[in-house]
Amino acid sequence: MWDTSFYKNKKVLVTGHTGFKGSWMCHLLALSGADVTGYALEPPTSPSLFELCHLSARIHSITGDIRDLDHLKETVSSCQPEIVIHMAAQPLVRESYKNPVYTYETNVMGTVNILECIRTVPGIKSFLNVTTDKVYRNREWEWGYRENEELNGYDPYSNSKSCSELVTDSYKNSFFTDSDTAISTARAGNVIGGGDFSADRIIPDCIRAAQAGEDIIVRNPYSTRPYEHVLEPVTAYLMIAKAQYEDPKFAGNYNVGPDETDCLTTGELVTLFCSKWEAAGGSRIRWIDQYDGGPHEAGFLKLDCSRLKKTLGWAPVWNVETAVEKTVEWSKVYLEQGDVAACMERQILEFCG
C-alpha cells in the first residue's frame, strides 16, 4: 500500500493530531520512523485515543488553536517540516448546527492559516488538506461522486469543508504555481475504527450502548454511507503526500472510499456490528429505529475512487466486515483494560503487511 521507508526521518507536521484519525496517523508515522510534530487543541474527548496510546511521548506535541495564525506560524517555522498533513477541524455535522461560527472559523480560516504558513515558510514540499466526502452538493444519486462534481455542502460542517477545498484551490493557483510545494486535497468517506469516542457517530454509539447493556438507538437506519476502516484513508493520505513529494504531477483532488459493495445503510452497519460483537463474546444486543427529529442529513452518499486507484494504484485493504471486526477487537481490549497501543500496532502491521 505504501512505503514505510520513505517516511523514515522525514519531518512531518500533522494538524489535528490529537483527534481520532490524527492519532492513528501519528502512530503510523511514528512506527515508520518519521520526525513528527503535531499541532492541535487538547484531545476532543475523554477518554481519548491520543492519551491512551501515550503518543505525546513519541512525537513533538504542541497544543495550539488552528485559528491562531501567529502561534501556528511560529510552530511551522520552528519544526521546518517537509510534509504537512492538515487534519485540524470541527468534524461533526450536528455540532456545526449548534456552533456554526466556530465551525467556519476552524474549518475555513484554519485552512487559510496553514496555507499562509506554507506560503511564507520555505522548504515544504508536500501539503495535503484532508476534507470529507460531504463536500459535494448532494443530489441523492445512487452512484459515486467524482472529484469534478460541484462542491456545495448543505450543513455548516459540510459547507465549511467545501469552502476549505476552494480556499486550497485559490492558494494553489495564486501562490504556488511556480513553487516547489505540491498541494492536494483528499475527500474521505465515513471512518470507523478502535478509539473513536466521539458523540453522534454510529459505531461509538454502538460500543457505548453495548458496554451499558442498552439498546442501540439508530436515528436513520436507511441512510447510505461509504464506511471504511480508519487505516484506509490514513494510508491513502500518506501515499498521496509521498507521491506528490517525489513528483508534483500527482498533486490534485482525490476521493478515498470503499468499494461499492461496502457502502451500507446505517441499519446494515449496526446489524453487522451486533453480530461481530456477539461473535467476540459480547452480550446479545439489538438496535431500534428511533428518529429524534434532528437536523438535515444526506440520505445517500457514495464516492467514485477511480482516480486514486488509476493514478496511484491504491485499493482498499479491508472490507467493511473486517473493519467492524477490527473495531470490535480494539474495543474489547480497551474495555478489558488491556494494552490498546499494542493492539493498535498489531492492526497497523497486519493492515500494511
JSON list of N, CA, C and O in Angstrom, two decimals, residues 81-123:
[
{"chain": "A", "resi": 81, "resn": "PRO", "atom": "N", "xyz": [8.94, 21.59, 8.64]},
{"chain": "A", "resi": 81, "resn": "PRO", "atom": "CA", "xyz": [8.51, 20.32, 8.06]},
{"chain": "A", "resi": 81, "resn": "PRO", "atom": "C", "xyz": [8.77, 20.26, 6.55]},
{"chain": "A", "resi": 81, "resn": "PRO", "atom": "O", "xyz": [8.81, 21.27, 5.87]},
{"chain": "A", "resi": 82, "resn": "GLU", "atom": "N", "xyz": [8.93, 19.04, 6.06]},
{"chain": "A", "resi": 82, "resn": "GLU", "atom": "CA", "xyz": [8.98, 18.80, 4.63]},
{"chain": "A", "resi": 82, "resn": "GLU", "atom": "C", "xyz": [7.59, 18.47, 4.09]},
{"chain": "A", "resi": 82, "resn": "GLU", "atom": "O", "xyz": [7.28, 18.73, 2.93]},
{"chain": "A", "resi": 83, "resn": "ILE", "atom": "N", "xyz": [6.77, 17.87, 4.95]},
{"chain": "A", "resi": 83, "resn": "ILE", "atom": "CA", "xyz": [5.42, 17.43, 4.60]},
{"chain": "A", "resi": 83, "resn": "ILE", "atom": "C", "xyz": [4.45, 17.94, 5.65]},
{"chain": "A", "resi": 83, "resn": "ILE", "atom": "O", "xyz": [4.73, 17.83, 6.85]},
{"chain": "A", "resi": 84, "resn": "VAL", "atom": "N", "xyz": [3.31, 18.48, 5.20]},
{"chain": "A", "resi": 84, "resn": "VAL", "atom": "CA", "xyz": [2.26, 18.94, 6.12]},
{"chain": "A", "resi": 84, "resn": "VAL", "atom": "C", "xyz": [0.96, 18.24, 5.77]},
{"chain": "A", "resi": 84, "resn": "VAL", "atom": "O", "xyz": [0.52, 18.27, 4.61]},
{"chain": "A", "resi": 85, "resn": "ILE", "atom": "N", "xyz": [0.35, 17.61, 6.76]},
{"chain": "A", "resi": 85, "resn": "ILE", "atom": "CA", "xyz": [-0.96, 16.97, 6.59]},
{"chain": "A", "resi": 85, "resn": "ILE", "atom": "C", "xyz": [-1.94, 17.68, 7.50]},
{"chain": "A", "resi": 85, "resn": "ILE", "atom": "O", "xyz": [-1.81, 17.64, 8.73]},
{"chain": "A", "resi": 86, "resn": "HIS", "atom": "N", "xyz": [-2.89, 18.36, 6.89]},
{"chain": "A", "resi": 86, "resn": "HIS", "atom": "CA", "xyz": [-3.81, 19.24, 7.62]},
{"chain": "A", "resi": 86, "resn": "HIS", "atom": "C", "xyz": [-5.10, 18.51, 7.92]},
{"chain": "A", "resi": 86, "resn": "HIS", "atom": "O", "xyz": [-5.92, 18.25, 7.03]},
{"chain": "A", "resi": 87, "resn": "MET", "atom": "N", "xyz": [-5.29, 18.16, 9.22]},
{"chain": "A", "resi": 87, "resn": "MET", "atom": "CA", "xyz": [-6.46, 17.42, 9.65]},
{"chain": "A", "resi": 87, "resn": "MET", "atom": "C", "xyz": [-7.27, 18.16, 10.72]},
{"chain": "A", "resi": 87, "resn": "MET", "atom": "O", "xyz": [-8.34, 17.68, 11.12]},
{"chain": "A", "resi": 88, "resn": "ALA", "atom": "N", "xyz": [-6.77, 19.28, 11.20]},
{"chain": "A", "resi": 88, "resn": "ALA", "atom": "CA", "xyz": [-7.46, 20.01, 12.26]},
{"chain": "A", "resi": 88, "resn": "ALA", "atom": "C", "xyz": [-8.81, 20.51, 11.76]},
{"chain": "A", "resi": 88, "resn": "ALA", "atom": "O", "xyz": [-8.89, 21.14, 10.70]},
{"chain": "A", "resi": 89, "resn": "ALA", "atom": "N", "xyz": [-9.87, 20.23, 12.51]},
{"chain": "A", "resi": 89, "resn": "ALA", "atom": "CA", "xyz": [-11.21, 20.61, 12.05]},
{"chain": "A", "resi": 89, "resn": "ALA", "atom": "C", "xyz": [-12.22, 20.45, 13.17]},
{"chain": "A", "resi": 89, "resn": "ALA", "atom": "O", "xyz": [-11.98, 19.76, 14.17]},
{"chain": "A", "resi": 90, "resn": "GLN", "atom": "N", "xyz": [-13.36, 21.11, 13.00]},
{"chain": "A", "resi": 90, "resn": "GLN", "atom": "CA", "xyz": [-14.57, 20.78, 13.76]},
{"chain": "A", "resi": 90, "resn": "GLN", "atom": "C", "xyz": [-15.27, 19.76, 12.89]},
{"chain": "A", "resi": 90, "resn": "GLN", "atom": "O", "xyz": [-15.82, 20.10, 11.85]},
{"chain": "A", "resi": 91, "resn": "PRO", "atom": "N", "xyz": [-15.29, 18.46, 13.28]},
{"chain": "A", "resi": 91, "resn": "PRO", "atom": "CA", "xyz": [-15.63, 17.40, 12.34]},
{"chain": "A", "resi": 91, "resn": "PRO", "atom": "C", "xyz": [-17.05, 16.85, 12.40]},
{"chain": "A", "resi": 91, "resn": "PRO", "atom": "O", "xyz": [-17.32, 15.86, 11.73]},
{"chain": "A", "resi": 92, "resn": "LEU", "atom": "N", "xyz": [-17.95, 17.46, 13.15]},
{"chain": "A", "resi": 92, "resn": "LEU", "atom": "CA", "xyz": [-19.26, 16.86, 13.35]},
{"chain": "A", "resi": 92, "resn": "LEU", "atom": "C", "xyz": [-20.38, 17.69, 12.75]},
{"chain": "A", "resi": 92, "resn": "LEU", "atom": "O", "xyz": [-20.45, 18.91, 12.96]},
{"chain": "A", "resi": 93, "resn": "VAL", "atom": "N", "xyz": [-21.27, 17.01, 12.02]},
{"chain": "A", "resi": 93, "resn": "VAL", "atom": "CA", "xyz": [-22.40, 17.70, 11.39]},
{"chain": "A", "resi": 93, "resn": "VAL", "atom": "C", "xyz": [-23.31, 18.33, 12.43]},
{"chain": "A", "resi": 93, "resn": "VAL", "atom": "O", "xyz": [-23.66, 19.52, 12.34]},
{"chain": "A", "resi": 94, "resn": "ARG", "atom": "N", "xyz": [-23.72, 17.57, 13.41]},
{"chain": "A", "resi": 94, "resn": "ARG", "atom": "CA", "xyz": [-24.66, 18.09, 14.41]},
{"chain": "A", "resi": 94, "resn": "ARG", "atom": "C", "xyz": [-24.05, 19.24, 15.21]},
{"chain": "A", "resi": 94, "resn": "ARG", "atom": "O", "xyz": [-24.74, 20.20, 15.54]},
{"chain": "A", "resi": 95, "resn": "GLU", "atom": "N", "xyz": [-22.79, 19.12, 15.55]},
{"chain": "A", "resi": 95, "resn": "GLU", "atom": "CA", "xyz": [-22.13, 20.20, 16.27]},
{"chain": "A", "resi": 95, "resn": "GLU", "atom": "C", "xyz": [-22.08, 21.48, 15.43]},
{"chain": "A", "resi": 95, "resn": "GLU", "atom": "O", "xyz": [-22.16, 22.59, 15.96]},
{"chain": "A", "resi": 96, "resn": "SER", "atom": "N", "xyz": [-21.99, 21.32, 14.11]},
{"chain": "A", "resi": 96, "resn": "SER", "atom": "CA", "xyz": [-21.93, 22.50, 13.25]},
{"chain": "A", "resi": 96, "resn": "SER", "atom": "C", "xyz": [-23.23, 23.28, 13.24]},
{"chain": "A", "resi": 96, "resn": "SER", "atom": "O", "xyz": [-23.25, 24.50, 13.03]},
{"chain": "A", "resi": 97, "resn": "TYR", "atom": "N", "xyz": [-24.35, 22.60, 13.46]},
{"chain": "A", "resi": 97, "resn": "TYR", "atom": "CA", "xyz": [-25.62, 23.29, 13.59]},
{"chain": "A", "resi": 97, "resn": "TYR", "atom": "C", "xyz": [-25.68, 24.08, 14.90]},
{"chain": "A", "resi": 97, "resn": "TYR", "atom": "O", "xyz": [-26.29, 25.15, 14.96]},
{"chain": "A", "resi": 98, "resn": "LYS", "atom": "N", "xyz": [-25.04, 23.55, 15.93]},
{"chain": "A", "resi": 98, "resn": "LYS", "atom": "CA", "xyz": [-25.05, 24.23, 17.23]},
{"chain": "A", "resi": 98, "resn": "LYS", "atom": "C", "xyz": [-24.07, 25.40, 17.26]},
{"chain": "A", "resi": 98, "resn": "LYS", "atom": "O", "xyz": [-24.34, 26.43, 17.89]},
{"chain": "A", "resi": 99, "resn": "ASN", "atom": "N", "xyz": [-22.93, 25.22, 16.61]},
{"chain": "A", "resi": 99, "resn": "ASN", "atom": "CA", "xyz": [-21.87, 26.23, 16.64]},
{"chain": "A", "resi": 99, "resn": "ASN", "atom": "C", "xyz": [-21.34, 26.51, 15.24]},
{"chain": "A", "resi": 99, "resn": "ASN", "atom": "O", "xyz": [-20.19, 26.18, 14.90]},
{"chain": "A", "resi": 100, "resn": "PRO", "atom": "N", "xyz": [-22.16, 27.14, 14.39]},
{"chain": "A", "resi": 100, "resn": "PRO", "atom": "CA", "xyz": [-21.73, 27.36, 13.01]},
{"chain": "A", "resi": 100, "resn": "PRO", "atom": "C", "xyz": [-20.55, 28.33, 12.88]},
{"chain": "A", "resi": 100, "resn": "PRO", "atom": "O", "xyz": [-19.67, 28.12, 12.03]},
{"chain": "A", "resi": 101, "resn": "VAL", "atom": "N", "xyz": [-20.50, 29.35, 13.71]},
{"chain": "A", "resi": 101, "resn": "VAL", "atom": "CA", "xyz": [-19.42, 30.33, 13.60]},
{"chain": "A", "resi": 101, "resn": "VAL", "atom": "C", "xyz": [-18.08, 29.67, 13.90]},
{"chain": "A", "resi": 101, "resn": "VAL", "atom": "O", "xyz": [-17.10, 29.83, 13.15]},
{"chain": "A", "resi": 102, "resn": "TYR", "atom": "N", "xyz": [-18.03, 28.92, 15.00]},
{"chain": "A", "resi": 102, "resn": "TYR", "atom": "CA", "xyz": [-16.79, 28.22, 15.35]},
{"chain": "A", "resi": 102, "resn": "TYR", "atom": "C", "xyz": [-16.41, 27.23, 14.26]},
{"chain": "A", "resi": 102, "resn": "TYR", "atom": "O", "xyz": [-15.23, 27.09, 13.92]},
{"chain": "A", "resi": 103, "resn": "THR", "atom": "N", "xyz": [-17.41, 26.56, 13.69]},
{"chain": "A", "resi": 103, "resn": "THR", "atom": "CA", "xyz": [-17.14, 25.58, 12.63]},
{"chain": "A", "resi": 103, "resn": "THR", "atom": "C", "xyz": [-16.49, 26.25, 11.42]},
{"chain": "A", "resi": 103, "resn": "THR", "atom": "O", "xyz": [-15.49, 25.75, 10.89]},
{"chain": "A", "resi": 104, "resn": "TYR", "atom": "N", "xyz": [-17.04, 27.38, 10.99]},
{"chain": "A", "resi": 104, "resn": "TYR", "atom": "CA", "xyz": [-16.47, 28.08, 9.84]},
{"chain": "A", "resi": 104, "resn": "TYR", "atom": "C", "xyz": [-15.09, 28.67, 10.18]},
{"chain": "A", "resi": 104, "resn": "TYR", "atom": "O", "xyz": [-14.17, 28.62, 9.35]},
{"chain": "A", "resi": 105, "resn": "GLU", "atom": "N", "xyz": [-14.96, 29.22, 11.38]},
{"chain": "A", "resi": 105, "resn": "GLU", "atom": "CA", "xyz": [-13.66, 29.78, 11.77]},
{"chain": "A", "resi": 105, "resn": "GLU", "atom": "C", "xyz": [-12.57, 28.71, 11.74]},
{"chain": "A", "resi": 105, "resn": "GLU", "atom": "O", "xyz": [-11.47, 28.93, 11.23]},
{"chain": "A", "resi": 106, "resn": "THR", "atom": "N", "xyz": [-12.90, 27.54, 12.27]},
{"chain": "A", "resi": 106, "resn": "THR", "atom": "CA", "xyz": [-11.91, 26.46, 12.35]},
{"chain": "A", "resi": 106, "resn": "THR", "atom": "C", "xyz": [-11.63, 25.84, 10.99]},
{"chain": "A", "resi": 106, "resn": "THR", "atom": "O", "xyz": [-10.48, 25.68, 10.58]},
{"chain": "A", "resi": 107, "resn": "ASN", "atom": "N", "xyz": [-12.69, 25.51, 10.27]},
{"chain": "A", "resi": 107, "resn": "ASN", "atom": "CA", "xyz": [-12.53, 24.73, 9.04]},
{"chain": "A", "resi": 107, "resn": "ASN", "atom": "C", "xyz": [-12.13, 25.58, 7.84]},
{"chain": "A", "resi": 107, "resn": "ASN", "atom": "O", "xyz": [-11.48, 25.07, 6.92]},
{"chain": "A", "resi": 108, "resn": "VAL", "atom": "N", "xyz": [-12.53, 26.84, 7.83]},
{"chain": "A", "resi": 108, "resn": "VAL", "atom": "CA", "xyz": [-12.17, 27.71, 6.70]},
{"chain": "A", "resi": 108, "resn": "VAL", "atom": "C", "xyz": [-10.93, 28.54, 7.02]},
{"chain": "A", "resi": 108, "resn": "VAL", "atom": "O", "xyz": [-9.91, 28.43, 6.35]},
{"chain": "A", "resi": 109, "resn": "MET", "atom": "N", "xyz": [-11.01, 29.36, 8.08]},
{"chain": "A", "resi": 109, "resn": "MET", "atom": "CA", "xyz": [-9.85, 30.19, 8.41]},
{"chain": "A", "resi": 109, "resn": "MET", "atom": "C", "xyz": [-8.67, 29.35, 8.89]},
{"chain": "A", "resi": 109, "resn": "MET", "atom": "O", "xyz": [-7.51, 29.74, 8.71]},
{"chain": "A", "resi": 110, "resn": "GLY", "atom": "N", "xyz": [-8.95, 28.20, 9.48]},
{"chain": "A", "resi": 110, "resn": "GLY", "atom": "CA", "xyz": [-7.85, 27.31, 9.82]},
{"chain": "A", "resi": 110, "resn": "GLY", "atom": "C", "xyz": [-7.07, 26.87, 8.60]},
{"chain": "A", "resi": 110, "resn": "GLY", "atom": "O", "xyz": [-5.84, 26.79, 8.61]},
{"chain": "A", "resi": 111, "resn": "THR", "atom": "N", "xyz": [-7.80, 26.60, 7.51]},
{"chain": "A", "resi": 111, "resn": "THR", "atom": "CA", "xyz": [-7.14, 26.24, 6.25]},
{"chain": "A", "resi": 111, "resn": "THR", "atom": "C", "xyz": [-6.38, 27.42, 5.67]},
{"chain": "A", "resi": 111, "resn": "THR", "atom": "O", "xyz": [-5.25, 27.27, 5.18]},
{"chain": "A", "resi": 112, "resn": "VAL", "atom": "N", "xyz": [-6.97, 28.60, 5.74]},
{"chain": "A", "resi": 112, "resn": "VAL", "atom": "CA", "xyz": [-6.27, 29.82, 5.30]},
{"chain": "A", "resi": 112, "resn": "VAL", "atom": "C", "xyz": [-4.96, 29.96, 6.08]},
{"chain": "A", "resi": 112, "resn": "VAL", "atom": "O", "xyz": [-3.89, 30.22, 5.50]},
{"chain": "A", "resi": 113, "resn": "ASN", "atom": "N", "xyz": [-5.04, 29.77, 7.38]},
{"chain": "A", "resi": 113, "resn": "ASN", "atom": "CA", "xyz": [-3.86, 29.98, 8.23]},
{"chain": "A", "resi": 113, "resn": "ASN", "atom": "C", "xyz": [-2.73, 29.00, 7.91]},
{"chain": "A", "resi": 113, "resn": "ASN", "atom": "O", "xyz": [-1.56, 29.39, 7.82]},
{"chain": "A", "resi": 114, "resn": "ILE", "atom": "N", "xyz": [-3.06, 27.71, 7.75]},
{"chain": "A", "resi": 114, "resn": "ILE", "atom": "CA", "xyz": [-1.99, 26.76, 7.47]},
{"chain": "A", "resi": 114, "resn": "ILE", "atom": "C", "xyz": [-1.39, 26.99, 6.08]},
{"chain": "A", "resi": 114, "resn": "ILE", "atom": "O", "xyz": [-0.18, 26.87, 5.89]},
{"chain": "A", "resi": 115, "resn": "LEU", "atom": "N", "xyz": [-2.22, 27.37, 5.13]},
{"chain": "A", "resi": 115, "resn": "LEU", "atom": "CA", "xyz": [-1.70, 27.68, 3.80]},
{"chain": "A", "resi": 115, "resn": "LEU", "atom": "C", "xyz": [-0.84, 28.95, 3.81]},
{"chain": "A", "resi": 115, "resn": "LEU", "atom": "O", "xyz": [0.15, 29.04, 3.08]},
{"chain": "A", "resi": 116, "resn": "GLU", "atom": "N", "xyz": [-1.22, 29.90, 4.64]},
{"chain": "A", "resi": 116, "resn": "GLU", "atom": "CA", "xyz": [-0.41, 31.12, 4.77]},
{"chain": "A", "resi": 116, "resn": "GLU", "atom": "C", "xyz": [0.95, 30.78, 5.36]},
{"chain": "A", "resi": 116, "resn": "GLU", "atom": "O", "xyz": [1.98, 31.34, 4.94]},
{"chain": "A", "resi": 117, "resn": "CYS", "atom": "N", "xyz": [0.99, 29.87, 6.30]},
{"chain": "A", "resi": 117, "resn": "CYS", "atom": "CA", "xyz": [2.27, 29.42, 6.87]},
{"chain": "A", "resi": 117, "resn": "CYS", "atom": "C", "xyz": [3.13, 28.75, 5.80]},
{"chain": "A", "resi": 117, "resn": "CYS", "atom": "O", "xyz": [4.33, 29.01, 5.70]},
{"chain": "A", "resi": 118, "resn": "ILE", "atom": "N", "xyz": [2.50, 27.88, 5.02]},
{"chain": "A", "resi": 118, "resn": "ILE", "atom": "CA", "xyz": [3.24, 27.17, 3.98]},
{"chain": "A", "resi": 118, "resn": "ILE", "atom": "C", "xyz": [3.76, 28.14, 2.92]},
{"chain": "A", "resi": 118, "resn": "ILE", "atom": "O", "xyz": [4.85, 27.98, 2.37]},
{"chain": "A", "resi": 119, "resn": "ARG", "atom": "N", "xyz": [2.98, 29.18, 2.66]},
{"chain": "A", "resi": 119, "resn": "ARG", "atom": "CA", "xyz": [3.38, 30.19, 1.67]},
{"chain": "A", "resi": 119, "resn": "ARG", "atom": "C", "xyz": [4.60, 30.97, 2.13]},
{"chain": "A", "resi": 119, "resn": "ARG", "atom": "O", "xyz": [5.42, 31.40, 1.29]},
{"chain": "A", "resi": 120, "resn": "THR", "atom": "N", "xyz": [4.76, 31.17, 3.43]},
{"chain": "A", "resi": 120, "resn": "THR", "atom": "CA", "xyz": [5.80, 32.06, 3.94]},
{"chain": "A", "resi": 120, "resn": "THR", "atom": "C", "xyz": [6.98, 31.33, 4.58]},
{"chain": "A", "resi": 120, "resn": "THR", "atom": "O", "xyz": [8.00, 31.96, 4.86]},
{"chain": "A", "resi": 121, "resn": "VAL", "atom": "N", "xyz": [6.83, 30.02, 4.81]},
{"chain": "A", "resi": 121, "resn": "VAL", "atom": "CA", "xyz": [7.93, 29.24, 5.40]},
{"chain": "A", "resi": 121, "resn": "VAL", "atom": "C", "xyz": [8.52, 28.34, 4.32]},
{"chain": "A", "resi": 121, "resn": "VAL", "atom": "O", "xyz": [7.82, 27.49, 3.77]},
{"chain": "A", "resi": 122, "resn": "PRO", "atom": "N", "xyz": [9.79, 28.50, 3.97]},
{"chain": "A", "resi": 122, "resn": "PRO", "atom": "CA", "xyz": [10.38, 27.71, 2.87]},
{"chain": "A", "resi": 122, "resn": "PRO", "atom": "C", "xyz": [10.62, 26.25, 3.28]},
{"chain": "A", "resi": 122, "resn": "PRO", "atom": "O", "xyz": [10.67, 25.91, 4.45]},
{"chain": "A", "resi": 123, "resn": "GLY", "atom": "N", "xyz": [10.77, 25.42, 2.25]},
{"chain": "A", "resi": 123, "resn": "GLY", "atom": "CA", "xyz": [11.21, 24.05, 2.47]},
{"chain": "A", "resi": 123, "resn": "GLY", "atom": "C", "xyz": [10.11, 23.01, 2.51]},
{"chain": "A", "resi": 123, "resn": "GLY", "atom": "O", "xyz": [10.40, 21.81, 2.61]}
]
